[in-house]
Short mmCIF file of C-alpha atoms and ligand atoms in Angstrom, two decimals:
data_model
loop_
_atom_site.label_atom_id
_atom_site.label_comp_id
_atom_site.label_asym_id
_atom_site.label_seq_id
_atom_site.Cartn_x
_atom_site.Cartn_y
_atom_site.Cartn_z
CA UNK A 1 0.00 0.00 0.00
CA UNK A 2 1.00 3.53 -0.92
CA UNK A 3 -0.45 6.25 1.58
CA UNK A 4 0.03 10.26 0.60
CA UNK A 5 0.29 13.01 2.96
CA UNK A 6 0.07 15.90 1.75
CA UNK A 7 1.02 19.73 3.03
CA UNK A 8 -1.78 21.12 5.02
CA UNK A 9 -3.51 24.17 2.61
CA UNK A 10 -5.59 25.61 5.07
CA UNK A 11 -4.45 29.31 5.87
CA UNK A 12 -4.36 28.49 9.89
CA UNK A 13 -3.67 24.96 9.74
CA UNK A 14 0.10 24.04 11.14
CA UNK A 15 -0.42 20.15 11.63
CA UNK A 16 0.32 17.57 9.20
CA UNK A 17 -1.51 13.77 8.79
CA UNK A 18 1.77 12.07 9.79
CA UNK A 19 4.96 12.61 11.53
CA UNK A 20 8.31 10.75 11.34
CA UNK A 21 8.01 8.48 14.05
CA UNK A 22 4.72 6.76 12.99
CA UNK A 23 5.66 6.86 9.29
CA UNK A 24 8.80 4.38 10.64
CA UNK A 25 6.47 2.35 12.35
CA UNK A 26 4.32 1.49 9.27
CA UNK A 27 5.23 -1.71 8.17
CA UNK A 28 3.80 -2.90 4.54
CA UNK A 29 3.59 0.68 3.62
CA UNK A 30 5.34 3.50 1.90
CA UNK A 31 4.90 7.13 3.00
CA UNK A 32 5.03 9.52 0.17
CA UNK A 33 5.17 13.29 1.41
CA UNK A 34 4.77 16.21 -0.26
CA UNK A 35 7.91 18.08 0.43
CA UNK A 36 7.54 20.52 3.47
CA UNK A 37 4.28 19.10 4.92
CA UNK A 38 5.51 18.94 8.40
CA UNK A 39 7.64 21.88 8.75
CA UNK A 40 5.45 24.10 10.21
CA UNK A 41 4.84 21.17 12.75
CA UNK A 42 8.28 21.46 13.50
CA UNK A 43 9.15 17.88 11.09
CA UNK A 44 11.49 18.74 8.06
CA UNK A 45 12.03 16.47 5.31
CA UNK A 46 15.15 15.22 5.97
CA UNK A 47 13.38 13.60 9.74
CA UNK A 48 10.89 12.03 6.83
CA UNK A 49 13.47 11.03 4.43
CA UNK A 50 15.26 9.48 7.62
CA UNK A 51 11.99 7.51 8.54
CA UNK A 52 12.10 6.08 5.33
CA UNK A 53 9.59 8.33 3.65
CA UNK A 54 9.42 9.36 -0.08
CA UNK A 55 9.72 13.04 -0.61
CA UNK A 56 7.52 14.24 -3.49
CA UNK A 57 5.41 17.21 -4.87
CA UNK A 58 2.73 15.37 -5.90
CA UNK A 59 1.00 12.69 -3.35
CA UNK A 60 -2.56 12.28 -4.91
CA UNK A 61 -1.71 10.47 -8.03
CA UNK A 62 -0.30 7.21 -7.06
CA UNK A 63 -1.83 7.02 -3.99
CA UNK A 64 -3.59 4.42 -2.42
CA UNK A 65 -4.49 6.48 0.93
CA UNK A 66 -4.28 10.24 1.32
CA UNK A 67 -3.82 10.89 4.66
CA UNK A 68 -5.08 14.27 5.49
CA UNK A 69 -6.06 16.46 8.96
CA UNK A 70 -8.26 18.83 7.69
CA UNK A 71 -11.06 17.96 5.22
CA UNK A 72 -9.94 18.68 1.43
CA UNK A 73 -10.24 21.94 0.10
CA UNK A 74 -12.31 22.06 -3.48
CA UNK A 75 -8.76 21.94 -5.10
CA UNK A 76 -7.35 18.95 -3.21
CA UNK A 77 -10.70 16.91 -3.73
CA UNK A 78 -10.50 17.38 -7.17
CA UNK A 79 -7.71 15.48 -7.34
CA UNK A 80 -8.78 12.67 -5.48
CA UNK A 81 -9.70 9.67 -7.57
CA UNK A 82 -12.33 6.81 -7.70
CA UNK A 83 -11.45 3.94 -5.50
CA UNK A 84 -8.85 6.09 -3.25
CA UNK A 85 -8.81 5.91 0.75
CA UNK A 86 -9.12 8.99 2.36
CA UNK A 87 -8.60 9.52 5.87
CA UNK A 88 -9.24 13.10 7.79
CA UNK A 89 -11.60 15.18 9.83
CA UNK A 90 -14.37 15.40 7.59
CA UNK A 91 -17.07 16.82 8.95
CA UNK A 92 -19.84 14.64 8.48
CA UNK A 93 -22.41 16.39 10.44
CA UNK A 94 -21.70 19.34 8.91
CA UNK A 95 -20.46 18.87 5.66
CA UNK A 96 -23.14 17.59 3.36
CA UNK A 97 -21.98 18.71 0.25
CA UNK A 98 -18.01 18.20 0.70
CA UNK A 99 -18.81 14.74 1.81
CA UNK A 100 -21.54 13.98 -1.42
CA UNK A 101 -18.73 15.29 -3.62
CA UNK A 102 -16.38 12.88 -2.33
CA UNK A 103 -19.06 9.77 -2.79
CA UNK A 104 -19.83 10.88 -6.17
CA UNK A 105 -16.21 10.89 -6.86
CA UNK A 106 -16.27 7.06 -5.51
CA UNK A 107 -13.81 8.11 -3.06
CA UNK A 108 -13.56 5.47 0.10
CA UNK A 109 -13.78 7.99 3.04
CA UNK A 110 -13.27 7.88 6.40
CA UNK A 111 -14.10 10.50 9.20
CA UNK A 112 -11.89 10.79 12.10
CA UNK A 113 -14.88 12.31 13.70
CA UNK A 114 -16.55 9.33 13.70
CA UNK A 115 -14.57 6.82 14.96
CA UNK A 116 -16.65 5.22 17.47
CA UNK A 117 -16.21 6.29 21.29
CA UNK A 118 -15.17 2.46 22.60
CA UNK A 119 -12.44 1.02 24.34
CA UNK A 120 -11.29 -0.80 21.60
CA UNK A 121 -11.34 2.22 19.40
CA UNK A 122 -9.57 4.75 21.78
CA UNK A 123 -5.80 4.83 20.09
CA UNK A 124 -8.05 5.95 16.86
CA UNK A 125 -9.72 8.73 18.87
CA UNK A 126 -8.66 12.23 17.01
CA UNK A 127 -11.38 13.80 18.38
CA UNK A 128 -10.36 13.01 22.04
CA UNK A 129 -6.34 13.67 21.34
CA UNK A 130 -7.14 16.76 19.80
CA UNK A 131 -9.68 17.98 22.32
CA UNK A 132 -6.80 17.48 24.90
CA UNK A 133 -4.61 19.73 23.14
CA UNK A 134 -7.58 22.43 23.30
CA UNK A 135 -8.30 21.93 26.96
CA UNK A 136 -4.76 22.66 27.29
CA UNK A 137 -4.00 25.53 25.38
CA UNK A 138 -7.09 27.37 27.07
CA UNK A 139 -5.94 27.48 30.38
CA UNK A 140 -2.41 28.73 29.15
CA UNK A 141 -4.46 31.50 26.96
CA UNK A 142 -6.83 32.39 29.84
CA UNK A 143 -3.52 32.69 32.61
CA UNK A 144 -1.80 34.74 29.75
CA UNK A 145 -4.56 37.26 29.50
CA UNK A 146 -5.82 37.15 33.06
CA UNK A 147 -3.76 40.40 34.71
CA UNK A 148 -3.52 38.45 38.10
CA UNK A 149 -1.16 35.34 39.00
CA UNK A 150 -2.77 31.46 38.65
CA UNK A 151 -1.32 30.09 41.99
CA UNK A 152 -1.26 31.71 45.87
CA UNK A 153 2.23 33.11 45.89
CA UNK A 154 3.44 33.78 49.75
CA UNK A 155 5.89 36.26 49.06
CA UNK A 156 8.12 39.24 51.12
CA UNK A 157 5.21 41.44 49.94
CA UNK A 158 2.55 40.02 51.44
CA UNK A 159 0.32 37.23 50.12
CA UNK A 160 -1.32 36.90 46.82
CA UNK A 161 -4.42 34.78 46.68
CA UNK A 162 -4.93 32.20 43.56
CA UNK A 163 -7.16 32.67 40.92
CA UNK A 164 -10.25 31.09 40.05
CA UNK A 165 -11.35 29.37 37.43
CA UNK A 166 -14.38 27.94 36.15
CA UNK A 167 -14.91 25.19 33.35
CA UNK A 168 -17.73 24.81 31.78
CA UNK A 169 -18.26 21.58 29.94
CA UNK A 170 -16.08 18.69 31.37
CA UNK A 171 -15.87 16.55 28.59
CA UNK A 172 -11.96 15.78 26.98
CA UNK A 173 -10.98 19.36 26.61
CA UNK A 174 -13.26 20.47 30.04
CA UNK A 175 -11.48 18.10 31.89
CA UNK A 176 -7.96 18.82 30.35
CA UNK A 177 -8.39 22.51 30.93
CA UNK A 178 -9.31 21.66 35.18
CA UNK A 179 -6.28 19.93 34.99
CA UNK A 180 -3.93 22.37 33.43
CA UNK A 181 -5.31 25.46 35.73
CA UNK A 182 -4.61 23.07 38.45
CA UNK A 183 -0.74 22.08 37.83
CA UNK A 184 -1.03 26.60 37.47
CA UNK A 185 -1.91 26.38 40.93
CA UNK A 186 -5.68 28.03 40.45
CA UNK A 187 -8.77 27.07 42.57
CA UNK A 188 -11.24 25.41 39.90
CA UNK A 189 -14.86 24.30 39.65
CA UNK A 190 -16.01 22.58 36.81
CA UNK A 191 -19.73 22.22 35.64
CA UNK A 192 -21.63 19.73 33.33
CA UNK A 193 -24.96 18.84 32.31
CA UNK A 194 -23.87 14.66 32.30
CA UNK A 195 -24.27 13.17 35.79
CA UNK A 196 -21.28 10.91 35.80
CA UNK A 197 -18.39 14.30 35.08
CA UNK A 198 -19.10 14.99 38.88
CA UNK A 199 -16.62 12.35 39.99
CA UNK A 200 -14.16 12.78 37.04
CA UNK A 201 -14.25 16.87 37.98
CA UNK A 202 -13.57 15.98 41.84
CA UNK A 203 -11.17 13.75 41.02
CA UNK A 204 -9.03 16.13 39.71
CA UNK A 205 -9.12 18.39 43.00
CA UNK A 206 -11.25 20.63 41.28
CA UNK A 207 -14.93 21.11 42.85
CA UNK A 208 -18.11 20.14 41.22
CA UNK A 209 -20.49 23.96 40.50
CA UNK A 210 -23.84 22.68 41.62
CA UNK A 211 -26.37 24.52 39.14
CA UNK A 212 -29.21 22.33 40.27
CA UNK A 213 -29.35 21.07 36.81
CA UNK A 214 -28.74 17.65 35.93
CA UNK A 215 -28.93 16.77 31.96
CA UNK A 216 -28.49 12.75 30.61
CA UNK A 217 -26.28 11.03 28.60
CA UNK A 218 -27.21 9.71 25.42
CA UNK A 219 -25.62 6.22 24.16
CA UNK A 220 -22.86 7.50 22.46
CA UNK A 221 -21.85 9.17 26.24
CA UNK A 222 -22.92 12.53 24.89
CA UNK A 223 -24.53 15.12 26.48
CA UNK A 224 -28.65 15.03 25.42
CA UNK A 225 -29.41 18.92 24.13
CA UNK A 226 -31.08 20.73 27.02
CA UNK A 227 -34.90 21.98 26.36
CA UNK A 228 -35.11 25.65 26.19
CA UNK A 229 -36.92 25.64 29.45
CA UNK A 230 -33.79 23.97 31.27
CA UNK A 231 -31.52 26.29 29.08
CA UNK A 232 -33.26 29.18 30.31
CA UNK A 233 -33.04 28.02 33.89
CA UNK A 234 -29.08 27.34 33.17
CA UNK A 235 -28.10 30.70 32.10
CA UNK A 236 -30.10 32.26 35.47
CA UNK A 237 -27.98 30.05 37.49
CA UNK A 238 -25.07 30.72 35.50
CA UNK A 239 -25.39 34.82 35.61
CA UNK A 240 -25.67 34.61 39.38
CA UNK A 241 -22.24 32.17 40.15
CA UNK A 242 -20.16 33.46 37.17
CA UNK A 243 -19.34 36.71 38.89
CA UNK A 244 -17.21 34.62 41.65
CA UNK A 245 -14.66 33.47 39.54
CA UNK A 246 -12.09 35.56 37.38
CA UNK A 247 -11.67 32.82 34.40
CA UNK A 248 -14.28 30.82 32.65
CA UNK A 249 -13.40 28.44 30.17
CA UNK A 250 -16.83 26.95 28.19
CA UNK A 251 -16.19 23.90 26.13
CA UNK A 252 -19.97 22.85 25.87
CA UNK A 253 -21.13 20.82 22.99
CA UNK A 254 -23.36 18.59 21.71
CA UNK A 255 -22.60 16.73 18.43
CA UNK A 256 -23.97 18.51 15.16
CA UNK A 257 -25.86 21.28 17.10
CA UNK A 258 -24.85 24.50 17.52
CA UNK A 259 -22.58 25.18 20.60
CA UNK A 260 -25.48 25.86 23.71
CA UNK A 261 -25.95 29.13 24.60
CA UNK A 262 -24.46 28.93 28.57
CA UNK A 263 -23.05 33.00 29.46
CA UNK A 264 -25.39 35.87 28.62
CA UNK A 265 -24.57 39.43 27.61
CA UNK A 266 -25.89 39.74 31.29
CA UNK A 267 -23.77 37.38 33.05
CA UNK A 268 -20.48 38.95 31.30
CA UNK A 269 -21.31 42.59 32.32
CA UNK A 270 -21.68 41.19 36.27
CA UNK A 271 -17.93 39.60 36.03
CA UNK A 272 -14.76 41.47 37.67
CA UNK A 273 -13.11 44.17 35.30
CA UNK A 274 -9.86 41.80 34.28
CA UNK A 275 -11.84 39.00 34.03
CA UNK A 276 -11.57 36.38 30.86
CA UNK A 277 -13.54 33.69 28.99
CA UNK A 278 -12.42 31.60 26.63
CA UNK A 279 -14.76 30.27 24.93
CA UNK A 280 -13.63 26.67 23.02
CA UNK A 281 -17.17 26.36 21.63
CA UNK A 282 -16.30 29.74 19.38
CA UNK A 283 -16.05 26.93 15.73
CA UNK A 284 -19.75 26.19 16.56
CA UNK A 285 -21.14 29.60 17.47
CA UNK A 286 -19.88 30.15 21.04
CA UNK A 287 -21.11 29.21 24.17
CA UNK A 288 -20.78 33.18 25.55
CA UNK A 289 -23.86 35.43 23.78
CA UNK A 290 -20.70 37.50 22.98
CA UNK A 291 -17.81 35.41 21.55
CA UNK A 292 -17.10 36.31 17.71
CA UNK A 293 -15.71 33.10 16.46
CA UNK A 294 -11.52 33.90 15.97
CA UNK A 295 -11.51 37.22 17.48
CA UNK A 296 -11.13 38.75 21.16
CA UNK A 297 -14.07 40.69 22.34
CA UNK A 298 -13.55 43.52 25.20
CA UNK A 299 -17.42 44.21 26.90
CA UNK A 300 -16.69 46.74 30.05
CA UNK A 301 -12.81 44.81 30.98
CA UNK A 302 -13.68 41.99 30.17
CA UNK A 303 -11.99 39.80 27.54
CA UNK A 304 -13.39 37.00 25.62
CA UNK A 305 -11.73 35.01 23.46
CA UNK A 306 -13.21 32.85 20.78
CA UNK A 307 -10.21 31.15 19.36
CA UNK A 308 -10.02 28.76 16.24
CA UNK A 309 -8.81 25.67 15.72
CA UNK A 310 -6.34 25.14 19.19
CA UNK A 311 -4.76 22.08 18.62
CA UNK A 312 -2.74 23.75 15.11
CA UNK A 313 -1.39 26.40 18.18
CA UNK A 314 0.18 23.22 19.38
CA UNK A 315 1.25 21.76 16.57
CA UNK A 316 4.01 19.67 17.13
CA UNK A 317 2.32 17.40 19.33
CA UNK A 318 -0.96 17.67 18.10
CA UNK A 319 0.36 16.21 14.80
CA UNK A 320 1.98 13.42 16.82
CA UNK A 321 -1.56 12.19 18.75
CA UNK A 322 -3.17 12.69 15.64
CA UNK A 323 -0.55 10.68 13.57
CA UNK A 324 -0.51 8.35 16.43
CA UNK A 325 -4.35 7.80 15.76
CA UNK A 326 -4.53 7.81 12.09
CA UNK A 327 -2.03 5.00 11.62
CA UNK A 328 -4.03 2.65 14.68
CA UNK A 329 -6.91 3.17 11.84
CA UNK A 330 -5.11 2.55 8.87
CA UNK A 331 -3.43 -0.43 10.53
CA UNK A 332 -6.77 -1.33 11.30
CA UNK A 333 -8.09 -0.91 7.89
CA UNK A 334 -5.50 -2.56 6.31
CA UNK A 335 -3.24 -5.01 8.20
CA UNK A 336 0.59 -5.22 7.38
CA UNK A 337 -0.39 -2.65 4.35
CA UNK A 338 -3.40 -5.17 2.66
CA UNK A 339 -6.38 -3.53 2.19
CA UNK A 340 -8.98 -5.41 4.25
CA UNK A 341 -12.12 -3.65 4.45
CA UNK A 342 -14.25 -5.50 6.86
CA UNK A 343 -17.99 -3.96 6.89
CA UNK A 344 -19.22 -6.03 9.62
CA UNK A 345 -16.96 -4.31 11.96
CA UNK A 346 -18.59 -1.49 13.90
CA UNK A 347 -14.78 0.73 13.40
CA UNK A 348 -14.92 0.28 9.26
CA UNK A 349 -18.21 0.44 9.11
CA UNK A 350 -19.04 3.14 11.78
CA UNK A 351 -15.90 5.46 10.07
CA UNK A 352 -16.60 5.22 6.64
CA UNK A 353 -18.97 8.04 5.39
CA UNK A 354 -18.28 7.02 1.60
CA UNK A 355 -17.80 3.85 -0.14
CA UNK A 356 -18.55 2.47 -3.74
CA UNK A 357 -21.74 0.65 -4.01
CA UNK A 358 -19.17 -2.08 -4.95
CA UNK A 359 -17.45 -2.60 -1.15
CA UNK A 360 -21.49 -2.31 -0.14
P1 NAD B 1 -18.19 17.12 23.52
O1 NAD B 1 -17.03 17.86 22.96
O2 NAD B 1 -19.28 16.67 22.61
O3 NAD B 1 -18.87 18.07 24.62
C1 NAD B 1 -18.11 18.67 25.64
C2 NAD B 1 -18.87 18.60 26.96
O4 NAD B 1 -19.95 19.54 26.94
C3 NAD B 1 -19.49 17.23 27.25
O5 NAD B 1 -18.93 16.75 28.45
C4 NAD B 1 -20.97 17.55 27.39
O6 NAD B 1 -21.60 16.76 28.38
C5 NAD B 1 -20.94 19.00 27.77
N1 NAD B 1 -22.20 19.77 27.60
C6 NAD B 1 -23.12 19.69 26.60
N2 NAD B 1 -24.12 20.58 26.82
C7 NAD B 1 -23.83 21.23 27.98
C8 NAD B 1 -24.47 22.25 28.72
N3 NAD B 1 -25.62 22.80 28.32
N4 NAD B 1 -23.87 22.68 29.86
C9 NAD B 1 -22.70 22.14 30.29
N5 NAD B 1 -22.05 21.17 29.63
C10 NAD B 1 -22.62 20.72 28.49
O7 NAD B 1 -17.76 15.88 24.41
P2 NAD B 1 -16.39 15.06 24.41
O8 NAD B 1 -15.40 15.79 25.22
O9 NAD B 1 -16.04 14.75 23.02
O10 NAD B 1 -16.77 13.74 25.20
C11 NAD B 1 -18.08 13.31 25.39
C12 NAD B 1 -18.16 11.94 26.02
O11 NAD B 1 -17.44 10.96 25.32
C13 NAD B 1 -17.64 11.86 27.41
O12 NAD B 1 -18.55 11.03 28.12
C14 NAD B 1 -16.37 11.14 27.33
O13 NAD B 1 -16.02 10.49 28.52
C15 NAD B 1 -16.72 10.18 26.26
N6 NAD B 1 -15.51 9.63 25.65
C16 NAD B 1 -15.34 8.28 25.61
C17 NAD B 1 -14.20 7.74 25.06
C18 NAD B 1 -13.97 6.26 25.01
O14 NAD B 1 -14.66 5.51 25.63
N7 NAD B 1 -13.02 5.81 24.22
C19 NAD B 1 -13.25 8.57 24.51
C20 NAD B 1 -13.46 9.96 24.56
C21 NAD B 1 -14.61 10.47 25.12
#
């Protein structure tokens, strides 16, 4: 098998689809890659041509796989051809048309989204790896911008108390975030709708924000939508404790729905002048009434951010997870570098989002 990895064309996208390390580790396969793909990951060529990569311009023709982290621009899917893998975030609940293109072009696609959440799955899960790298980067945005220190300092000057933090949505990146502000030395509460985060939240030393509002899980371990009713009675709650803390970091989500709505305008103009939110739910509308996806909003002095696309801040070793996870599926797709597409398994068949009626 031939795989291609090409160089990342998105303006703010610094990752690549495979790194060094995991490209030695492929047995049965060659690695073609398109000459400077990794570098702005911090991977030059020669580390490829070392791993016993192929350096090339070109990495669609030939290839069997294209191995890919963000979906493929018009351009790049153009050049994809019938009967090709493709592997990369694809967005399938978002994406209708980029994803019919690539089914009419009898491209055999699979969404890193939608690997499925299971224990046997988890060294495939991109969407868990990257939301790590997310969780992460928040907290170190949010201490950057905050004008006070993270941890108590006892110093010659008297003492300085720590900061606090709230987290909102304790899923991957929630619970990454609680962890980060912790090693920072901040007091943190964490908050989410699914019953069983309580225990993961504590277990971090972080305390568990009682809203009086407990949500459900749906199968999948996601968080059920809330009605507007229990939305309603979520952002009252919210407006009254969110003044207490001088960070909030919202990572709320629920698959294929618009980010929930969690901070009013209200809530924000209550908050400490210094204060900041970062708001990780910014790619899916925000959950702050006030984020503006990519940009930094100052309401009264407060700051809130609404960054894009984290984990390419980070890119070094968010190419490395992801590379890590990509090549557990392709090894799982095809075994010692033969192709063997098994449709009765609930990983091939729950990943692909295009095949030829052929593979059916
Ligand atoms: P996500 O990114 O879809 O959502 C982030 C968090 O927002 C979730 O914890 C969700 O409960 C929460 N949320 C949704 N609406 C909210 C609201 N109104 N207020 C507050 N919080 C709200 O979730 P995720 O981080 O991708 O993970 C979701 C689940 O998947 C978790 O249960 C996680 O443990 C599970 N998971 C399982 C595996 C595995 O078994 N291999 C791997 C990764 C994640």
């Amino acid at each position: 098998m031939r795989v291609g990895v090409p160089r990342e064309s998105g303006p703010d996208e610094s990752r690549v689809g495979i790194v060094p390390e995991v490209a030695a580790r492929l047995d049965g396969i060659t690695v073609a890659v398109e000459r400077g793909a990794g570098e702005e990951a911090g991977f030059d060529d020669g580390a490829y041509a070392e791993a016993g990569c192929e350096l090339v311009s070109d990495v669609w023709t030939d290839a069997d796989a294209v191995l890919k982290v963000a979906k493929p621009s018009a351009a790049e899917a153009a050049r994809l051809h019938d009967g090709q893998l493709l592997i990369a975030f694809l967005q399938p609940l978002t994406d209708r048309d980029g994803i019919e293109r690539l089914a009419r072009q009898g491209v055999v696609a699979f969404a890193m989204e939608s690997i499925p959440r299971t224990t046997r799955a988890q060294a495939m899960d991109a969407l868990s790896s990257q939301a790590t790298v997310s969780g992460y980067k928040a907290a170190v945005l949010a201490a950057e911008r905050l004008p006070r220190f993270f941890p108590m300092l006892t110093t010659a000057a008297g003492t300085i108390a720590p900061a606090r933090i709230l987290v909102l949505g304790a899923g991957v990146a929630g619970l990454q975030a609680i962890a980060t502000a912790r090693r920072l030395g901040a007091v943190v509460s964490g908050f989410d709708v699914r019953p069983a985060v309580r225990e993961q939240v504590q277990s971090l030393g972080a305390t568990f924000l009682d809203l009086g509002l407990v949500g459900e899980e749906t199968e999948g371990g996601y968080a059920r939508e809330l009605t507007p009713d229990e939305q309603q009675r979520q952002q009252e709650a919210l407006e009254e404790r969110i003044p207490d803390f001088d960070v909030v970091i919202t990572t709320a989500a629920v698959p294929g729905r618009p980010a929930p709505r969690l901070i009013p305008k209200a809530a924000v103009e209550r908050m400490r002048p210094g204060s900041v939110i970062v708001d990780l739910a910014a790619e899916t509308g925000g959950n702050c009434e006030l984020t503006r996806p990519g940009e930094t909003v100052v309401v009264g002095r407060v700051e809130i951010l609404g960054p894009l696309n984290l984990p390419s801040t980070v890119a070094f070793h968010a190419s490395q997870l992801y590379a890590r996870n990509v090549a557990a599926l392709l090894v799982h797709l095809a075994p010692n570098g033969e192709l063997a597409l098994d449709w009765d398994d609930e990983i091939t068949a729950g990943t692909c989002v295009t095949r030829k009626e052929a593979m059916a």
